Coordinates of C-alpha atoms in Angstrom, one line a residue:
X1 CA 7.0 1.5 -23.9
X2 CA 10.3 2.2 -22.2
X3 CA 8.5 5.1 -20.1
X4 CA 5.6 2.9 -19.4
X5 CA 7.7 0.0 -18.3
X6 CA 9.2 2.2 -15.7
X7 CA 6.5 3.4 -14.1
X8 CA 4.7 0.0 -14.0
X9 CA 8.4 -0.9 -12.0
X10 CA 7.5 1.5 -9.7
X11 CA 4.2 1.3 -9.2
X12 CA 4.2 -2.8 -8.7
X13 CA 6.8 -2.5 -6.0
X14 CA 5.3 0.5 -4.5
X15 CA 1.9 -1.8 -4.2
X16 CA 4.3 -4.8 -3.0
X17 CA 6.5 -3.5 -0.7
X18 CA 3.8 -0.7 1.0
X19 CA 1.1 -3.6 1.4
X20 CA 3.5 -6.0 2.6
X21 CA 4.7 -4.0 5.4
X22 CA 1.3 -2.7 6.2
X23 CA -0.2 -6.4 6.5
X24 CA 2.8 -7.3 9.2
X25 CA 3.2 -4.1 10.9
X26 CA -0.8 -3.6 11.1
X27 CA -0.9 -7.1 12.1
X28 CA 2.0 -6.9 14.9
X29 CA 0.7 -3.8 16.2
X30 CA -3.1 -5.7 16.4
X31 CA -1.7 -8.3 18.6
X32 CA 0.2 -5.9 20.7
X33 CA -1.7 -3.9 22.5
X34 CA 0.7 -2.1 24.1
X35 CA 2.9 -1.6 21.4
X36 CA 0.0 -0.4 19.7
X37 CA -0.4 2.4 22.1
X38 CA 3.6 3.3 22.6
X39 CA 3.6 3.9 18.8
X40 CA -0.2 5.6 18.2
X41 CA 1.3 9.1 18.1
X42 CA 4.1 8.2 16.1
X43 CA 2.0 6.5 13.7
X44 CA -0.6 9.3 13.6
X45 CA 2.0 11.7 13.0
X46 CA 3.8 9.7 10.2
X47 CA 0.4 9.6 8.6
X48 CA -0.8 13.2 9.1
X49 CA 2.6 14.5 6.8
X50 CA 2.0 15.4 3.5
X51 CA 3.9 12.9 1.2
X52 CA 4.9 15.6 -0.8
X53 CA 7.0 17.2 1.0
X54 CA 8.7 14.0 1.6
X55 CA 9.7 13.8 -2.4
X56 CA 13.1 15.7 -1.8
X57 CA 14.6 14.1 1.2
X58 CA 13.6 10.2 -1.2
X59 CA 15.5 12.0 -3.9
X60 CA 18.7 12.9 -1.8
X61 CA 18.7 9.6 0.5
X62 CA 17.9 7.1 -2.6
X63 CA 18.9 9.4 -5.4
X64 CA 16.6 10.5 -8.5
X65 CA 16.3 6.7 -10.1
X66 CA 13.4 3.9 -9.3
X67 CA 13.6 3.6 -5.6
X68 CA 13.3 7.5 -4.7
X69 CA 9.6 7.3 -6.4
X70 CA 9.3 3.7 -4.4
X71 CA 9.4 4.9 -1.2
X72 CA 7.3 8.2 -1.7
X73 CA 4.5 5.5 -3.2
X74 CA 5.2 2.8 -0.2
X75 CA 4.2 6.2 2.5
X76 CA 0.7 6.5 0.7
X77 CA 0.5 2.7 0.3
X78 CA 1.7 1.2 3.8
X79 CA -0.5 3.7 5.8
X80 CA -4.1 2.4 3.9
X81 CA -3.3 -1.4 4.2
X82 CA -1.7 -0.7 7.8
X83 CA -5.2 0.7 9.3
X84 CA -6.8 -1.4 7.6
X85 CA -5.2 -4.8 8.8
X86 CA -5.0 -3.3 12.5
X87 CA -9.0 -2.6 12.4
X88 CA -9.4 -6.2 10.7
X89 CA -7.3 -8.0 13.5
X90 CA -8.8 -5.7 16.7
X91 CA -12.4 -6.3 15.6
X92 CA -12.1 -10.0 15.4
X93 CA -14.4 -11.9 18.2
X94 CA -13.5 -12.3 21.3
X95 CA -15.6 -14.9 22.0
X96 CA -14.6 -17.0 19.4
X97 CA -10.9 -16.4 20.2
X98 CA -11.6 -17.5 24.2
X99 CA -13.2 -20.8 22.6
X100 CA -10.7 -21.8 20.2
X101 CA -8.6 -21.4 23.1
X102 CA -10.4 -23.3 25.5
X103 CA -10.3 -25.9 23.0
X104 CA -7.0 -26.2 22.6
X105 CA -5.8 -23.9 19.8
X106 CA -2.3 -22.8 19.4
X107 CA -0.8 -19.8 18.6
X108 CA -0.6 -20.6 15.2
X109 CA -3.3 -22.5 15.2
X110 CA -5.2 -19.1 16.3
X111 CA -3.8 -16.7 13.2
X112 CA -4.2 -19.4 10.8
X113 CA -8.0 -20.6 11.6
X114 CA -9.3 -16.8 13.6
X115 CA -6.9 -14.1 12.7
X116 CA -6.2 -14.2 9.0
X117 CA -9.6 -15.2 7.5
X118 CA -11.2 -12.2 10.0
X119 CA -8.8 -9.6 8.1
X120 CA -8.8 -11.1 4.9
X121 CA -11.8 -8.8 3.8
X122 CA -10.2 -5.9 5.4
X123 CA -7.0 -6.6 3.5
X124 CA -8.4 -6.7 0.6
X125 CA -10.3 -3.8 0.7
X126 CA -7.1 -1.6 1.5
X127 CA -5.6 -3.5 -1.7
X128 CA -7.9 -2.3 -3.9
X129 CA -7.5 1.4 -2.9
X130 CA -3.5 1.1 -2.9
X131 CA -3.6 0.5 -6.2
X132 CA -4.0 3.5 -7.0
X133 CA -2.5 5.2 -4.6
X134 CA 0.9 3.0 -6.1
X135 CA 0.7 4.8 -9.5
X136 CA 0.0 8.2 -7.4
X137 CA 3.5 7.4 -5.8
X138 CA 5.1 6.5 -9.1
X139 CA 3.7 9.4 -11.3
X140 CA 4.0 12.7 -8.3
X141 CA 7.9 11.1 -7.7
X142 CA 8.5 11.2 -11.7
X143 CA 6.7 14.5 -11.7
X144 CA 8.7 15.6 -9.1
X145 CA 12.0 14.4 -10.4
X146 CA 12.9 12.1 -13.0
X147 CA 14.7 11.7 -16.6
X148 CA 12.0 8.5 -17.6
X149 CA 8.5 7.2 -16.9
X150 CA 4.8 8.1 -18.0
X151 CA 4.8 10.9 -15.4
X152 CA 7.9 12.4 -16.8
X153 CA 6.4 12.4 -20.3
X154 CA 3.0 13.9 -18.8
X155 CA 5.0 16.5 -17.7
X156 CA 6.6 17.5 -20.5
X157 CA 3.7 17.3 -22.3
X158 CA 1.9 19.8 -20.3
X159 CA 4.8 22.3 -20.3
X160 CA 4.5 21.9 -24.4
X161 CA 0.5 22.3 -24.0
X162 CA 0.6 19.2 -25.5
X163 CA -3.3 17.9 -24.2
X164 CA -3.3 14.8 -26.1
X165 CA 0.2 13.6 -25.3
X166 CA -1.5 14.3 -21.1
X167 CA -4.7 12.8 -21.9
X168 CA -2.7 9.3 -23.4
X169 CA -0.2 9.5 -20.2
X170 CA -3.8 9.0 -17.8
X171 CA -5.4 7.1 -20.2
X172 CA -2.4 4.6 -19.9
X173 CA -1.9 4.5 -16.1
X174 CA -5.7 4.2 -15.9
X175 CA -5.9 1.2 -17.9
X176 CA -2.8 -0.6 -16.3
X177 CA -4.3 0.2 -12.9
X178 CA -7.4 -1.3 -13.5
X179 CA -5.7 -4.1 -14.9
X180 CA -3.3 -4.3 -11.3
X181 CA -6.9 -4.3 -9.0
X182 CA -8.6 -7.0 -11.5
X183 CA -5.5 -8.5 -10.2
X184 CA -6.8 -7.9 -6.8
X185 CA -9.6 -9.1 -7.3
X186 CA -9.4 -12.5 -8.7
X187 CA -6.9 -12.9 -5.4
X188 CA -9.8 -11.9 -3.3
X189 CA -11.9 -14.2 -4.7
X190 CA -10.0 -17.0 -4.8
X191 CA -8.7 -16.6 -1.1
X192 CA -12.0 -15.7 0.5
X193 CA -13.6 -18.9 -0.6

C-alpha cells in the first residue's frame, strides 16, 4: 500500500500540475497570435524530445524522491492538454466572437460565455488521455530511479522473473487509472451541461 500510495502521489500531481499548465499556456498562446508563432519552434522542439532521456537531468536537478518522477510525467502530460486547448481556443468562431463584440461583450465577458465552453470538449478530451500518460510518468521515473512505488516493485519483480508480482503491479495502476478518468468523466459531464 505504501508503494501504491506513492505512485498514486505522483501520478495525481503529474495529471494536476501537467494539465494545469497546458490549459493556461495552450490558452495564452491561443489568444496570442504572435506569441504563438515566436514560440512554435520551441514548442515543437520541446515536444519532439524523447522524455526519456530527460529522466536523468529530473533526477540530478530535483533529486531521486517524488518530484524527479513529477516533472518527467508533467513533459508527457502538459504537451497533450497544451495542443489540445490551443486547437480548442483557435477553432472557436469567428463570427460569433465579432457579434458578441458588437454587442457589447467584454473581455471577460468573451472567455467566460465563447472561449471556455468552445474548449471545454477539447479539454476534456486531452484529460482523458493524460491520465494515462500521468502513471506513464510516475512508473518510467520509478523504473528509472527510485527506492519506493508500484514501478519500483514491478521492477524488481521482473529482475526476480517474478510474472505475477509484474502482472499485480499493471493490474493495480490499471485499475486506479480507470478510476482517475471516471473521475474525468463525471467532471465532463457535469461541466458540459
Amino acid at each position: 500500500w505504501g508503494h501504491l500510495g506513492i505512485t498514486l502521489l505522483e501520478a495525481s500531481l503529474t495529471f494536476v500540475v501537467g494539465s494545469l499548465a497546458g490549459v493556461l499556456i495552450g490558452f495564452w498562446f491561443a489568444r496570442k497570435p504572435l506569441l504563438a508563432a515566436a514560440f512554435d519552434p520551441y514548442v515543437k522542439a520541446a515536444n519532439a524530445l524523447p522524455r526519456v532521456v530527460l529522466a536523468p537531468i529530473f533526477a540530478v536537478w530535483f533529486g531521486l524522491g517524488i518530484w524527479s518522477k513529477v516533472a518527467l510525467g508533467v513533459t508527457l502530460v502538459f504537451f497533450i492538454v497544451f495542443f489540445n486547448v490551443y486547437q480548442g481556443v483557435r477553432e472557436v468562431s469567428p463570427v460569433l466572437i465579432a457579434n458578441a463584440r458588437m454587442l457589447g461583450a467584454t473581455r471577460r465577458q468573451l472567455l467566460a460565455q465563447i472561449y471556455l465552453p468552445s474548449a471545454t470538449s477539447w479539454v476534456f478530451s486531452s484529460l482523458h488521455t493524460s491520465v494515462g500518460m500521468a502513471f506513464v510518468g510516475a512508473v518510467v521515473g520509478e523504473y528509472l530511479g527510485s527506492s519506493r512505488g508500484v514501478g519500483y516493485l514491478i521492477l524488481q519483480a521482473e529482475g526476480a522473473f517474478d510474472i505475477n508480482t509484474v502482472f499485480a503491479g499493471i493490474l493495480v495502476l490499471t485499475a486506479f487509472a480507470l478510476v482517475l478518468d471516471g473521475c474525468v468523466s463525471v467532471a465532463e459531464r457535469r461541466l458540459l451541461k
